[in-house]
XYZ file of N, CA and C in Angstrom:
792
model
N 0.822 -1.196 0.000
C 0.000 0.000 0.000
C 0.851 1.239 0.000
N 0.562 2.402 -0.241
C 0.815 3.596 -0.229
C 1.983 3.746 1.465
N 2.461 4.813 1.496
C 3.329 5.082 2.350
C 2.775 6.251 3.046
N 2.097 5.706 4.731
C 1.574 6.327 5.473
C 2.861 7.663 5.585
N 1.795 8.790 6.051
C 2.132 10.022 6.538
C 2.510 9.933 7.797
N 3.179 11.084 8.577
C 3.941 10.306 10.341
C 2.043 10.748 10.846
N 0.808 11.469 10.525
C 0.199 11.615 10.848
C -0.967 10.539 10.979
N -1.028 9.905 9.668
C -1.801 8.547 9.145
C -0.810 7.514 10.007
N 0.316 7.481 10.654
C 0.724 6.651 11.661
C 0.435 6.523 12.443
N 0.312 7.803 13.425
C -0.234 8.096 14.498
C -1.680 7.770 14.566
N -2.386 7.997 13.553
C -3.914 8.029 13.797
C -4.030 6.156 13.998
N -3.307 5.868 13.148
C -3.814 4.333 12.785
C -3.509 3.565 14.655
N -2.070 4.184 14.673
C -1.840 3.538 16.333
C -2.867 3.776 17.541
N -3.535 4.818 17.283
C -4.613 5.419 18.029
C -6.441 4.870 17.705
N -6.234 3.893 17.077
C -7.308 3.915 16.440
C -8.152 2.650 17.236
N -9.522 2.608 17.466
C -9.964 1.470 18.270
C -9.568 -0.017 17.805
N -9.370 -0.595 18.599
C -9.145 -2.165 18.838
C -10.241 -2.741 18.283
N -10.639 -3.469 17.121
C -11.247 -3.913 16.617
C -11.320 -5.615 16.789
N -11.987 -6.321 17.461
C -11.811 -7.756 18.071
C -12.346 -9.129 16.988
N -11.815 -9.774 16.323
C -12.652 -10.236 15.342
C -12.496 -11.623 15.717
N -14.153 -12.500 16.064
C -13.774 -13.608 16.194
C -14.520 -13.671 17.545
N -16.154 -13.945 17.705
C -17.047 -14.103 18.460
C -16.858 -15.099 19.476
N -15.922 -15.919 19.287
C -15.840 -16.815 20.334
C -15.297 -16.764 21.524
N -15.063 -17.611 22.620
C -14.795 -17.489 24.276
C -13.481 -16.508 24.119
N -12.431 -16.481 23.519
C -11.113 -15.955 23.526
C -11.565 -14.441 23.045
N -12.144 -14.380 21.793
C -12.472 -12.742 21.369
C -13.197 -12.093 22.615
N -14.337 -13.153 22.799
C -15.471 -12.192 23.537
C -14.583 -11.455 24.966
N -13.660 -12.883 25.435
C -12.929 -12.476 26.663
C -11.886 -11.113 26.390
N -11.911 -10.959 25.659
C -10.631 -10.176 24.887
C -11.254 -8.661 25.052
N -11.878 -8.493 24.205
C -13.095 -7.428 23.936
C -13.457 -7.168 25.172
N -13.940 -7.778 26.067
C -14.858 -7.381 27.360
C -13.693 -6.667 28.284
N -12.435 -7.493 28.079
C -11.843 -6.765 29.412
C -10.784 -5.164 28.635
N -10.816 -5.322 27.678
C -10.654 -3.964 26.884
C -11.401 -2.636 27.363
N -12.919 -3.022 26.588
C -13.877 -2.353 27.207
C -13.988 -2.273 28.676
N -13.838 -3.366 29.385
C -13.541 -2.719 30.985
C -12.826 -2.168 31.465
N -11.643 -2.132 30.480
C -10.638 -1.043 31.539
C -10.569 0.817 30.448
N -11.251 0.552 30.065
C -11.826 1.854 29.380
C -10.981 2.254 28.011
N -10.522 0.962 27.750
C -9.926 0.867 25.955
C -10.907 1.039 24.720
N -10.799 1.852 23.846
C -12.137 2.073 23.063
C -11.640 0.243 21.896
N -12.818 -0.196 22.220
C -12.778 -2.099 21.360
C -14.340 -2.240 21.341
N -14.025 -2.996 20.027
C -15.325 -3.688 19.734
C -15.458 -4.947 19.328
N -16.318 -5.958 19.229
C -16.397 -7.186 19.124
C -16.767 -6.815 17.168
N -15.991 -8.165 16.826
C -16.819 -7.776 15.247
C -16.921 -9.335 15.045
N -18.572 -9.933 14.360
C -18.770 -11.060 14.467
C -19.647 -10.925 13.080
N -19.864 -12.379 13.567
C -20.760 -12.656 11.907
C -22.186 -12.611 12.751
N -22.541 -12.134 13.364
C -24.021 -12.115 13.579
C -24.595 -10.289 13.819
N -25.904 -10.312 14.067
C -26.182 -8.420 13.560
C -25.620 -8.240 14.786
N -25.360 -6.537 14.274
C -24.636 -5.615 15.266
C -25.801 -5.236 16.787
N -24.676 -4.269 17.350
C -25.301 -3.625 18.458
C -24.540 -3.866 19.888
N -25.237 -4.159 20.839
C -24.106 -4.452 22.467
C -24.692 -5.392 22.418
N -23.512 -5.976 23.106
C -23.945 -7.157 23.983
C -23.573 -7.443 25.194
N -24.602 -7.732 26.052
C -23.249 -7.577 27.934
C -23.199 -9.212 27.486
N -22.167 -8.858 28.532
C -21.040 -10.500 28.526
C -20.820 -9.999 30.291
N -20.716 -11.621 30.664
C -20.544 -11.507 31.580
C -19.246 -12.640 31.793
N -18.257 -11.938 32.743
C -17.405 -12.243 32.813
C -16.948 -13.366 33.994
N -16.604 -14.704 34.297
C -16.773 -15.257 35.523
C -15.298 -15.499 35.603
N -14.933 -15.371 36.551
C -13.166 -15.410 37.528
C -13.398 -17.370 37.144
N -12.667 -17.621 38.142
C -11.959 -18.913 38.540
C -12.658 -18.937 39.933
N -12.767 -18.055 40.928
C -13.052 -18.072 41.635
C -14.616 -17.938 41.747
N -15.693 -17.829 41.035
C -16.995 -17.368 40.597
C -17.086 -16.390 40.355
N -16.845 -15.193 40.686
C -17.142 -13.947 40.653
C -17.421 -13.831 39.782
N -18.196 -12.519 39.485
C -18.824 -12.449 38.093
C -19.192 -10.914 37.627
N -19.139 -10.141 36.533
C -19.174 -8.636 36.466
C -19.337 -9.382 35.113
N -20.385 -8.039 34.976
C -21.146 -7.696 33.484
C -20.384 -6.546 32.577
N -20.238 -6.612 31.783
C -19.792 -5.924 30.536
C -20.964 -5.626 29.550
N -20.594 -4.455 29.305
C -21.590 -4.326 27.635
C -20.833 -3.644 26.966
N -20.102 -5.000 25.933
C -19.749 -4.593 24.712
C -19.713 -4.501 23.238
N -19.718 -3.564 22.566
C -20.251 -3.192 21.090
C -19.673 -4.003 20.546
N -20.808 -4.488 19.740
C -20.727 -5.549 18.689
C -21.095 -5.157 17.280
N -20.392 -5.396 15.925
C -20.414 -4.987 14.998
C -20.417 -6.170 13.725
N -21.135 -6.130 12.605
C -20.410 -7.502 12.091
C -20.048 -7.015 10.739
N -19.574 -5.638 10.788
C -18.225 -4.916 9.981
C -17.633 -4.133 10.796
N -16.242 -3.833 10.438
C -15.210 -3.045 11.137
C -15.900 -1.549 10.319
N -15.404 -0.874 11.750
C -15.699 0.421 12.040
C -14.334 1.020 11.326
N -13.324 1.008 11.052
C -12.187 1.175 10.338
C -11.768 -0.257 9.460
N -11.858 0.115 8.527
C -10.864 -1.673 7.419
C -9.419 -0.851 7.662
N -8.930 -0.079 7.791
C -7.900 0.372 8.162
C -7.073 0.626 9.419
N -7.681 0.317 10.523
C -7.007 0.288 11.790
C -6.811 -0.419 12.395
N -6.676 -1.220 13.821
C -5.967 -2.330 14.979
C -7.313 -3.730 13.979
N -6.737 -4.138 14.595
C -7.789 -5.682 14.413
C -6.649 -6.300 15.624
N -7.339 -7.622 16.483
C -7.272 -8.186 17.212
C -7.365 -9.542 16.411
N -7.177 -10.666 16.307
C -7.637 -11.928 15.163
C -7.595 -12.761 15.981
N -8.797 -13.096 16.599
C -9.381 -14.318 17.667
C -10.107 -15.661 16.843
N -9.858 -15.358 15.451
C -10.555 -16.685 14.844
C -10.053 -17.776 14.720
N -10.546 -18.849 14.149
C -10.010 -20.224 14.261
C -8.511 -19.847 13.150
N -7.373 -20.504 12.974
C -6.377 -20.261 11.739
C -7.030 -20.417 10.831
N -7.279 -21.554 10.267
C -8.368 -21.973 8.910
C -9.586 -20.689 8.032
N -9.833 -19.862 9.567
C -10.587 -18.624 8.893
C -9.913 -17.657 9.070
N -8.578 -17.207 9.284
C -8.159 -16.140 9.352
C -7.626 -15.499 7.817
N -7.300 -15.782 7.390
C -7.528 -15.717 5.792
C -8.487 -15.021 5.064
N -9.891 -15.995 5.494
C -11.253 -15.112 4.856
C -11.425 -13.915 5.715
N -11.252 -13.997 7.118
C -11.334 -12.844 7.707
C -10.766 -11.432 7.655
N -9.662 -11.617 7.309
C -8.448 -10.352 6.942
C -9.661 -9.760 5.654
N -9.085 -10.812 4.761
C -10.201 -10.281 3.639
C -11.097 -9.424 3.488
N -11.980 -9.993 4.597
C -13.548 -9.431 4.444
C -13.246 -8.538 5.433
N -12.587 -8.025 6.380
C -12.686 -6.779 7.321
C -11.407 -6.106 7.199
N -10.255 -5.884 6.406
C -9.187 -5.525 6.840
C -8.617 -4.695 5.369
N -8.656 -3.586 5.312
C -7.500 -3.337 3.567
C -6.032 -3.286 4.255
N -5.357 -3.124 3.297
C -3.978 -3.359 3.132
C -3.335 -2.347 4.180
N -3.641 -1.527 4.385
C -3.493 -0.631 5.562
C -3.487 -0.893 7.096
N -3.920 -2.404 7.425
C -4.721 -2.091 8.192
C -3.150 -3.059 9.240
N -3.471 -2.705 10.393
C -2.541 -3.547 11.863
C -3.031 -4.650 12.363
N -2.680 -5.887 12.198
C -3.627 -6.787 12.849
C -2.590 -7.816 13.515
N -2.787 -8.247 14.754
C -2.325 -8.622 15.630
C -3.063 -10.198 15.653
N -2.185 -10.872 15.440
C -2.552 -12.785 15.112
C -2.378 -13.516 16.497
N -4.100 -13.248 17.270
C -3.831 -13.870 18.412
C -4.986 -15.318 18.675
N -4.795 -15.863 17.319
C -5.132 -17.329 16.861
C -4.092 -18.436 17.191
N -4.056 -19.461 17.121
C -3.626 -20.519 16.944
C -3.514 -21.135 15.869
N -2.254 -21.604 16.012
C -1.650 -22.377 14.180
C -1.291 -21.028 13.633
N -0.836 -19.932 14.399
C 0.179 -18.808 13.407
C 1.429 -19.491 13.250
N 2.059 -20.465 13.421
C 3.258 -20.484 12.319
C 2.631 -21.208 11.105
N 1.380 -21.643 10.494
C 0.679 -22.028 9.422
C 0.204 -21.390 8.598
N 0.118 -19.722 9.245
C -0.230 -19.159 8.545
C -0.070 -18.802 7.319
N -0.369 -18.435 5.910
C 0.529 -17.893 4.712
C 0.476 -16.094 4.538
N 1.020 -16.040 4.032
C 1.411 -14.503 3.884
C -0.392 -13.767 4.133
N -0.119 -12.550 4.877
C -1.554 -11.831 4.886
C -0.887 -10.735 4.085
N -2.022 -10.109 2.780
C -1.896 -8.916 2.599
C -2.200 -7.822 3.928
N -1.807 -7.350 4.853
C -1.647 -6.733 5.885
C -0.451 -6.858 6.562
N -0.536 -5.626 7.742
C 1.020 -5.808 8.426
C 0.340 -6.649 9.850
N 0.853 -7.596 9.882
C 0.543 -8.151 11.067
C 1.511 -8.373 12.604
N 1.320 -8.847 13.313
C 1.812 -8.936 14.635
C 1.826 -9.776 15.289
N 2.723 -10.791 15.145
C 2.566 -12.385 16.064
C 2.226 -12.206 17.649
N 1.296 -13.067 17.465
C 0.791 -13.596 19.424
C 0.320 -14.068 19.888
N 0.805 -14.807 20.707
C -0.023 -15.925 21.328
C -0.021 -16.085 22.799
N -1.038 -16.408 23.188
C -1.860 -16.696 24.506
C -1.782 -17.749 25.825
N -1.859 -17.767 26.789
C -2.394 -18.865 27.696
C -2.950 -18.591 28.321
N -4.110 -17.540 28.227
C -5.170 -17.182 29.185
C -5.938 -18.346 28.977
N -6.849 -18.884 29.786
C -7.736 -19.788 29.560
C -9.266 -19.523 29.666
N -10.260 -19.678 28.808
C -11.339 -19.357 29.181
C -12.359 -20.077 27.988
N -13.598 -20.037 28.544
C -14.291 -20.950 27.786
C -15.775 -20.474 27.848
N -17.072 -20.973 26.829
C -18.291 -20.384 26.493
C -19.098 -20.616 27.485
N -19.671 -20.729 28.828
C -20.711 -21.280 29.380
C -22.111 -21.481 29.061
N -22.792 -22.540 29.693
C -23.874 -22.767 28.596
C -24.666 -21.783 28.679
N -25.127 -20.677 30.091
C -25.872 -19.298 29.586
C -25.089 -18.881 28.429
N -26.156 -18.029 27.956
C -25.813 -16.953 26.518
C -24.952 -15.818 27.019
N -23.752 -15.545 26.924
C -23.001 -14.215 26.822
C -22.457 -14.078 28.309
N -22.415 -15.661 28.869
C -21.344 -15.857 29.791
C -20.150 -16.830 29.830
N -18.795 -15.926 29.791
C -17.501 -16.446 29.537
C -17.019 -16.468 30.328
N -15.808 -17.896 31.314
C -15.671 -18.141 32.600
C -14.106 -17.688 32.117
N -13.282 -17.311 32.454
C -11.623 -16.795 32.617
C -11.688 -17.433 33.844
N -11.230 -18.655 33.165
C -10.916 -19.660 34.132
C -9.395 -20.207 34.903
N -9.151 -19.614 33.404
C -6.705 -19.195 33.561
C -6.383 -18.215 33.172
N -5.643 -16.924 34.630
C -5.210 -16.179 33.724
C -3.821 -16.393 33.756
N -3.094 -16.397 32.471
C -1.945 -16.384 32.086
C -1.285 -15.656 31.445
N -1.054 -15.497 30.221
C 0.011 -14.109 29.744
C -0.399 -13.919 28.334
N 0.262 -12.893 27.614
C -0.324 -12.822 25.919
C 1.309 -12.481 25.396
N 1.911 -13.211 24.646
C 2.823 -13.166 24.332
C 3.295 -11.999 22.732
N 3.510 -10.865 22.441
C 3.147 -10.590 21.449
C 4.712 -9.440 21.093
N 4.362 -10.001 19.594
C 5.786 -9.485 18.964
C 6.432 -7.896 19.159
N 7.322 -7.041 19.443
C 7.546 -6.039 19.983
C 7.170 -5.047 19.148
N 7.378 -5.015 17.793
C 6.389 -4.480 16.853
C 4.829 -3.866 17.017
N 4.143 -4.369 17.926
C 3.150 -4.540 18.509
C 3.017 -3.654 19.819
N 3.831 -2.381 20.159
C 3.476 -1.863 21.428
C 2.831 -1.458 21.579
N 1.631 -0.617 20.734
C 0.518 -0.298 21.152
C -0.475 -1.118 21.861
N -0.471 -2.138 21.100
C -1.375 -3.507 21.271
C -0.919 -3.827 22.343
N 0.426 -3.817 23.122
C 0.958 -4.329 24.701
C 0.392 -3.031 25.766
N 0.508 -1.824 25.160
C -0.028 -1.332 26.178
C -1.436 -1.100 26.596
N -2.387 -1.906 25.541
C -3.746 -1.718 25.075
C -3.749 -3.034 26.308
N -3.261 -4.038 26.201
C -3.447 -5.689 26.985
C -3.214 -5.147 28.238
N -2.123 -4.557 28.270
C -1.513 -4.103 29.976
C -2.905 -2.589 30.422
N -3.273 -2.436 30.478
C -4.437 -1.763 30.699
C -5.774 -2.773 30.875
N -5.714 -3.489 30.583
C -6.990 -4.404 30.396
C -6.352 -5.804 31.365
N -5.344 -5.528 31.825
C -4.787 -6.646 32.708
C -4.940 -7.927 32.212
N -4.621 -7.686 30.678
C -3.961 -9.104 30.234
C -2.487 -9.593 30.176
N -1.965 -8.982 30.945
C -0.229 -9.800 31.023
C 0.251 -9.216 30.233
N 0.537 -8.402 29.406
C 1.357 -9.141 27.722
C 2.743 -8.957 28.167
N 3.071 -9.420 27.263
C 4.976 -9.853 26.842
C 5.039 -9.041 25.917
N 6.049 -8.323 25.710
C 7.094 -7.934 24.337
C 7.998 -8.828 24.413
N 7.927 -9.143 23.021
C 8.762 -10.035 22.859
C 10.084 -10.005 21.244
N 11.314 -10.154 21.005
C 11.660 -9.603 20.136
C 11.082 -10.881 19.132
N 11.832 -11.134 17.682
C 11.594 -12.090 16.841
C 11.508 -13.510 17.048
N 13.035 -13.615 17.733
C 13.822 -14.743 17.734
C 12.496 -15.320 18.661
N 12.152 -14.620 20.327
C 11.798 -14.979 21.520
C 10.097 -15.530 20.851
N 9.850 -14.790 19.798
C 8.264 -14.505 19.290
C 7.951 -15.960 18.810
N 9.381 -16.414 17.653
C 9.396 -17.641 17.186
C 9.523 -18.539 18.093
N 10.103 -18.598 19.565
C 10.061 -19.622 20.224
C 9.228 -20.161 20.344
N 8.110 -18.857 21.411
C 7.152 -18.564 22.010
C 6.209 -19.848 20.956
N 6.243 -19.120 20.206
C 5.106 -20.046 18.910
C 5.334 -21.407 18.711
N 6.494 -21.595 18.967
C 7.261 -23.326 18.188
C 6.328 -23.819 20.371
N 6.560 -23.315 21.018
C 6.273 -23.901 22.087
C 4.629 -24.018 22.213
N 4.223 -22.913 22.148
C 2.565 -23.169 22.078
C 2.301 -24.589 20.626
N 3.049 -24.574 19.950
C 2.825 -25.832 19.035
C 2.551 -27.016 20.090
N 3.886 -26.947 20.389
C 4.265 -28.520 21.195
C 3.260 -28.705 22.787
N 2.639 -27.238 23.321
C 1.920 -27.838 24.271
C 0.376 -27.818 23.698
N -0.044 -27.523 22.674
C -1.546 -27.776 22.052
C -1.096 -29.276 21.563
N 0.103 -29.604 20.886
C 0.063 -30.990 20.676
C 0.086 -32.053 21.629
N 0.713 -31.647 22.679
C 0.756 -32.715 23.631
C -0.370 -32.689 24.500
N -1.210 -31.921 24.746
C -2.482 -31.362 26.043
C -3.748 -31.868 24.946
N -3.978 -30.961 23.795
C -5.299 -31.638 23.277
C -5.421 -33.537 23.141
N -4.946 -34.146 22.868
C -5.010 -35.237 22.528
C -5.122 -36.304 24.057
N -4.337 -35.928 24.833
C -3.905 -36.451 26.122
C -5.111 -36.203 26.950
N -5.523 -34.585 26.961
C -7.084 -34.194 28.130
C -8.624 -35.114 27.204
N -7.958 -35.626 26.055
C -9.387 -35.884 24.989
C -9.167 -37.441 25.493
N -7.942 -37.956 25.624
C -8.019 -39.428 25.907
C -8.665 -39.719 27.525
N -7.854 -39.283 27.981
C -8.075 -39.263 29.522
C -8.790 -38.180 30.257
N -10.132 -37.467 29.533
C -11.259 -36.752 29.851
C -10.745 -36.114 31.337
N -9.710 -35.419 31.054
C -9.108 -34.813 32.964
C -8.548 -33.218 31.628
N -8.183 -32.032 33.238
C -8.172 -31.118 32.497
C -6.775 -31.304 32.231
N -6.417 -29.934 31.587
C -4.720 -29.792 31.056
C -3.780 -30.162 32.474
N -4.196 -29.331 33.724
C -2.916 -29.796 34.329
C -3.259 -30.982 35.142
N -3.905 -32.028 34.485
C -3.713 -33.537 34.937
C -3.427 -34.551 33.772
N -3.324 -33.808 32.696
C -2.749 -34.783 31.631
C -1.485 -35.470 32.390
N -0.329 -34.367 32.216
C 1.116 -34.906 31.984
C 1.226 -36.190 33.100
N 0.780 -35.885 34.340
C 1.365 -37.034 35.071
C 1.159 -38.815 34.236
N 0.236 -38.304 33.584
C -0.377 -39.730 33.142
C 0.058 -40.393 32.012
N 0.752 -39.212 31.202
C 1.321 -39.909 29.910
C 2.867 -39.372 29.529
N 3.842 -38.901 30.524
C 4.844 -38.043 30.745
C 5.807 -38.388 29.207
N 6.176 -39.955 29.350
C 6.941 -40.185 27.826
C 6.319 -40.351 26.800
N 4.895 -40.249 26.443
C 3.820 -39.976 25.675
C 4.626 -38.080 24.838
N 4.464 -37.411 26.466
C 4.358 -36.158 25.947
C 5.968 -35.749 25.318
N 6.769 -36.512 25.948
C 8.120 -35.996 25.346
C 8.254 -36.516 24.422
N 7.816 -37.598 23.735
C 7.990 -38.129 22.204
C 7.517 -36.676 21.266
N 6.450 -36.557 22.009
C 5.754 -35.747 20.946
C 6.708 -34.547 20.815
N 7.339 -34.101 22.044
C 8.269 -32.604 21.431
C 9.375 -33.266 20.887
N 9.416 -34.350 21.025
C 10.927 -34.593 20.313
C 10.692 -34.446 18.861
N 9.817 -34.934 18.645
C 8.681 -34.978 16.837
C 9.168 -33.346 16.487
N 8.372 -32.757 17.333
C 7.733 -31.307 17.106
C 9.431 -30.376 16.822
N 10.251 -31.123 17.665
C 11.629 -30.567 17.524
C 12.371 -30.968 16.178
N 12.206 -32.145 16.094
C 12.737 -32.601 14.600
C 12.286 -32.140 13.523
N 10.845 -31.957 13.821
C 10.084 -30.856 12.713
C 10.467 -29.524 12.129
N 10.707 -29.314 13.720
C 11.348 -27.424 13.417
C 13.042 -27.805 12.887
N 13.777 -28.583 13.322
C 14.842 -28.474 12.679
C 14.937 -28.584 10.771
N 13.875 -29.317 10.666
C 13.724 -29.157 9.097
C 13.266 -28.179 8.566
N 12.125 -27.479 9.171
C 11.590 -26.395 8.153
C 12.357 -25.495 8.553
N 13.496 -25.241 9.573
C 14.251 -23.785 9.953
C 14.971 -24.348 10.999
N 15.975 -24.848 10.034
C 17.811 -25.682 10.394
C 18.427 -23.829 10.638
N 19.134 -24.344 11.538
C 19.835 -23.693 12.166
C 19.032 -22.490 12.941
N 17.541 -22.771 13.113
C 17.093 -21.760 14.120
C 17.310 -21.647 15.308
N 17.724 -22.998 16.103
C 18.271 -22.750 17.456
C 18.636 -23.852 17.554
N 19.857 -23.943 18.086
C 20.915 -24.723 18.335
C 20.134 -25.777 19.800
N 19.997 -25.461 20.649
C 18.838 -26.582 21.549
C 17.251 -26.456 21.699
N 17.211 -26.692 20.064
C 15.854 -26.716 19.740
C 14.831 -27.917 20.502
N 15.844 -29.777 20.822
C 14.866 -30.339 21.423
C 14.759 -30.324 22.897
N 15.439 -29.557 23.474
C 15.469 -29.184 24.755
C 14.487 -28.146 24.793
N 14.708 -27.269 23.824
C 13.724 -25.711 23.980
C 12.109 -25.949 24.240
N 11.907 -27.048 23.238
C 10.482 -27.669 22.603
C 10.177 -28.501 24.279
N 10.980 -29.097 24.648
C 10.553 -29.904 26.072
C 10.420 -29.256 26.549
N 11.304 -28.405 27.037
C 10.592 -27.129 28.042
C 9.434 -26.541 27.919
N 8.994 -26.860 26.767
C 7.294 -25.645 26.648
C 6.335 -26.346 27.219
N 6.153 -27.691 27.534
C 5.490 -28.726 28.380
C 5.844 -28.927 29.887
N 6.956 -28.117 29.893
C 6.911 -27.970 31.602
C 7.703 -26.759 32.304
N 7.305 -25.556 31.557
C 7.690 -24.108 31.803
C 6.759 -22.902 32.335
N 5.596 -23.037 31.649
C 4.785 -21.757 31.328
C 3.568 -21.578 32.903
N 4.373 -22.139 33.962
C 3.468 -21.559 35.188
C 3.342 -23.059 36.529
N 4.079 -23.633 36.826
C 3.690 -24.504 37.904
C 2.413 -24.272 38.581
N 1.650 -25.034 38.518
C 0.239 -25.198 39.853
C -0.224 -26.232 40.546
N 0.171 -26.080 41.698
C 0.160 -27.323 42.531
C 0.862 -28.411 42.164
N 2.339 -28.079 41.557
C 3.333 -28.999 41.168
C 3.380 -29.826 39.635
N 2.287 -29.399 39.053
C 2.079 -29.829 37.370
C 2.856 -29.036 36.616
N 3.484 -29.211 36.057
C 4.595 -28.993 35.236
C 3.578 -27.629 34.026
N 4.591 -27.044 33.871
C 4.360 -25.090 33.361
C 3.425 -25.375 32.470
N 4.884 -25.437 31.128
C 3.329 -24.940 29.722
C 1.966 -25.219 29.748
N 1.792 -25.941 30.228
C 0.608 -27.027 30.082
C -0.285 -26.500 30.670
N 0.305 -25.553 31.987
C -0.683 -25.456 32.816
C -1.190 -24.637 32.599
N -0.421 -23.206 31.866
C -0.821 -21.757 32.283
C -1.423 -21.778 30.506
N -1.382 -23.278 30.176
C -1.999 -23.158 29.092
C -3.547 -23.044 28.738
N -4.303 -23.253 29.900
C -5.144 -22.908 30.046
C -6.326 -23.701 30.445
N -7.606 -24.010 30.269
C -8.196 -24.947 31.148
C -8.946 -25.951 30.411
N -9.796 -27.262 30.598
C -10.087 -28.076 30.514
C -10.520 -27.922 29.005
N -11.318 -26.982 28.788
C -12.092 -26.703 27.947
C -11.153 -25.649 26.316
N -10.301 -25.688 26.840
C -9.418 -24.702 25.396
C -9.649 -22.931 26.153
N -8.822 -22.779 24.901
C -8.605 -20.955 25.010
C -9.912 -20.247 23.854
N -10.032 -21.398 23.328
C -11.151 -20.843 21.974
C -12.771 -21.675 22.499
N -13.874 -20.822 21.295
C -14.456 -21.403 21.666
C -14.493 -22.590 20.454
């Protein structure tokens, strides 16, 4: 696209948080934006207008939100948030985003992604939270951190206001970050689906189960990007037992979030 003005920079960095991607992770996303007095909106495929959401702790607690819902962006040119499944992030850019626009990839399966016409912003998550069966109540059931590329400071200080954790993170740390959320969605979905227990009761149960799998996930990355890090299958093990101890269950896994996924 054309070559923003330092003014068309500024505006665009300033411009509302646009949340795309109706499910438990967007809605959670959006609501606590709007609660800490970040101008965001939900943008979904269903008609516009508010919607309160209500927000439930870990602990029960519970506070109502009402936040604007749209099912077009209010700017195709400014922030986007990308809470959709990977598989639709593609059509989504598309249909809400021109070439102008900032969008921050806080989906799953971003190293799958293929090129977006847009400037985007790697990031990824271990908050945990999930749809409850009332309508327009979402339980934040783990909070954990938002990992997101340094490129991205607006968007960190937009999260850190809304008391989502975030990380700056440089390239190298961004690519870890990502190769590790690989290896603990690979080892946690399959393991909590066999043995119907949440994420941090998988590992005890299938421990050399789960290290095969990063050893895989490590051999993997050494092929598609040899010479990216020299203790790549050490790095990859660690993401299964780094990202938050609770009650002695080993990290990634845990602060990866809860029984039920980060999406809906």
């Amino acid at each position: 696209g054309p070559t923003k003005t330092p003014h068309e920079k500024k505006m665009a960095f300033a411009a509302p948080v646009q949340v795309v991607g109706g499910g438990a992770l967007g809605t959670m996303v959006a609501a606590r934006l709007v609660q800490a007095g970040v101008e965001a909106l939900l943008v979904v495929r269903e008609k516009a207008g508010s919607r309160p959401v209500t927000l439930v702790t870990a602990t029960g607690a519970s506070e109502e939100v009402v936040v604007p819902v749209t099912a077009t962006p209010h700017h195709r040119r400014g922030r986007f948030v990308l809470c959709t499944k990977a598989f639709d992030a593609a059509a989504a850019v598309a249909a809400h985003c021109d070439r102008e626009a900032r969008v921050l990839l806080l989906c799953n399966g971003v190293l799958a992604l293929g090129a977006l016409d847009v400037e985007t912003i790697a990031a990824t998550t271990t908050h945990g939270c999930f749809k409850d069966a009332a309508p327009g109540r979402v339980v934040h059931a783990g909070v954990g951190r938002v990992w997101i590329d340094g490129r991205g400071h607006d968007f960190v200080d937009d999260f850190r206001r809304a008391g989502l954790r975030p990380v700056a993170l440089d390239e190298q740390e961004m690519t870890d970050r990502l190769w590790r959320k690989l290896a603990a969605n690979a080892v946690l979905n399959p393991l909590t689906a066999i043995f119907q227990c949440a994420n941090g009761d998988a590992l005890p149960q299938a421990q050399d189960d789960a290290r095969a799998v990063c050893r895989e996930i490590a051999h993997l990355r050494a092929i598609l990007a040899p010479g990216d890090n020299e203790s790549v299958e050490e790095g990859v093990e660690e993401a299964v037992v780094e990202e938050g101890v609770e009650e002695g269950v080993e990290e990634a896994v845990v602060e990866e979030g809860v029984e039920e996924g980060v999406e809906e």
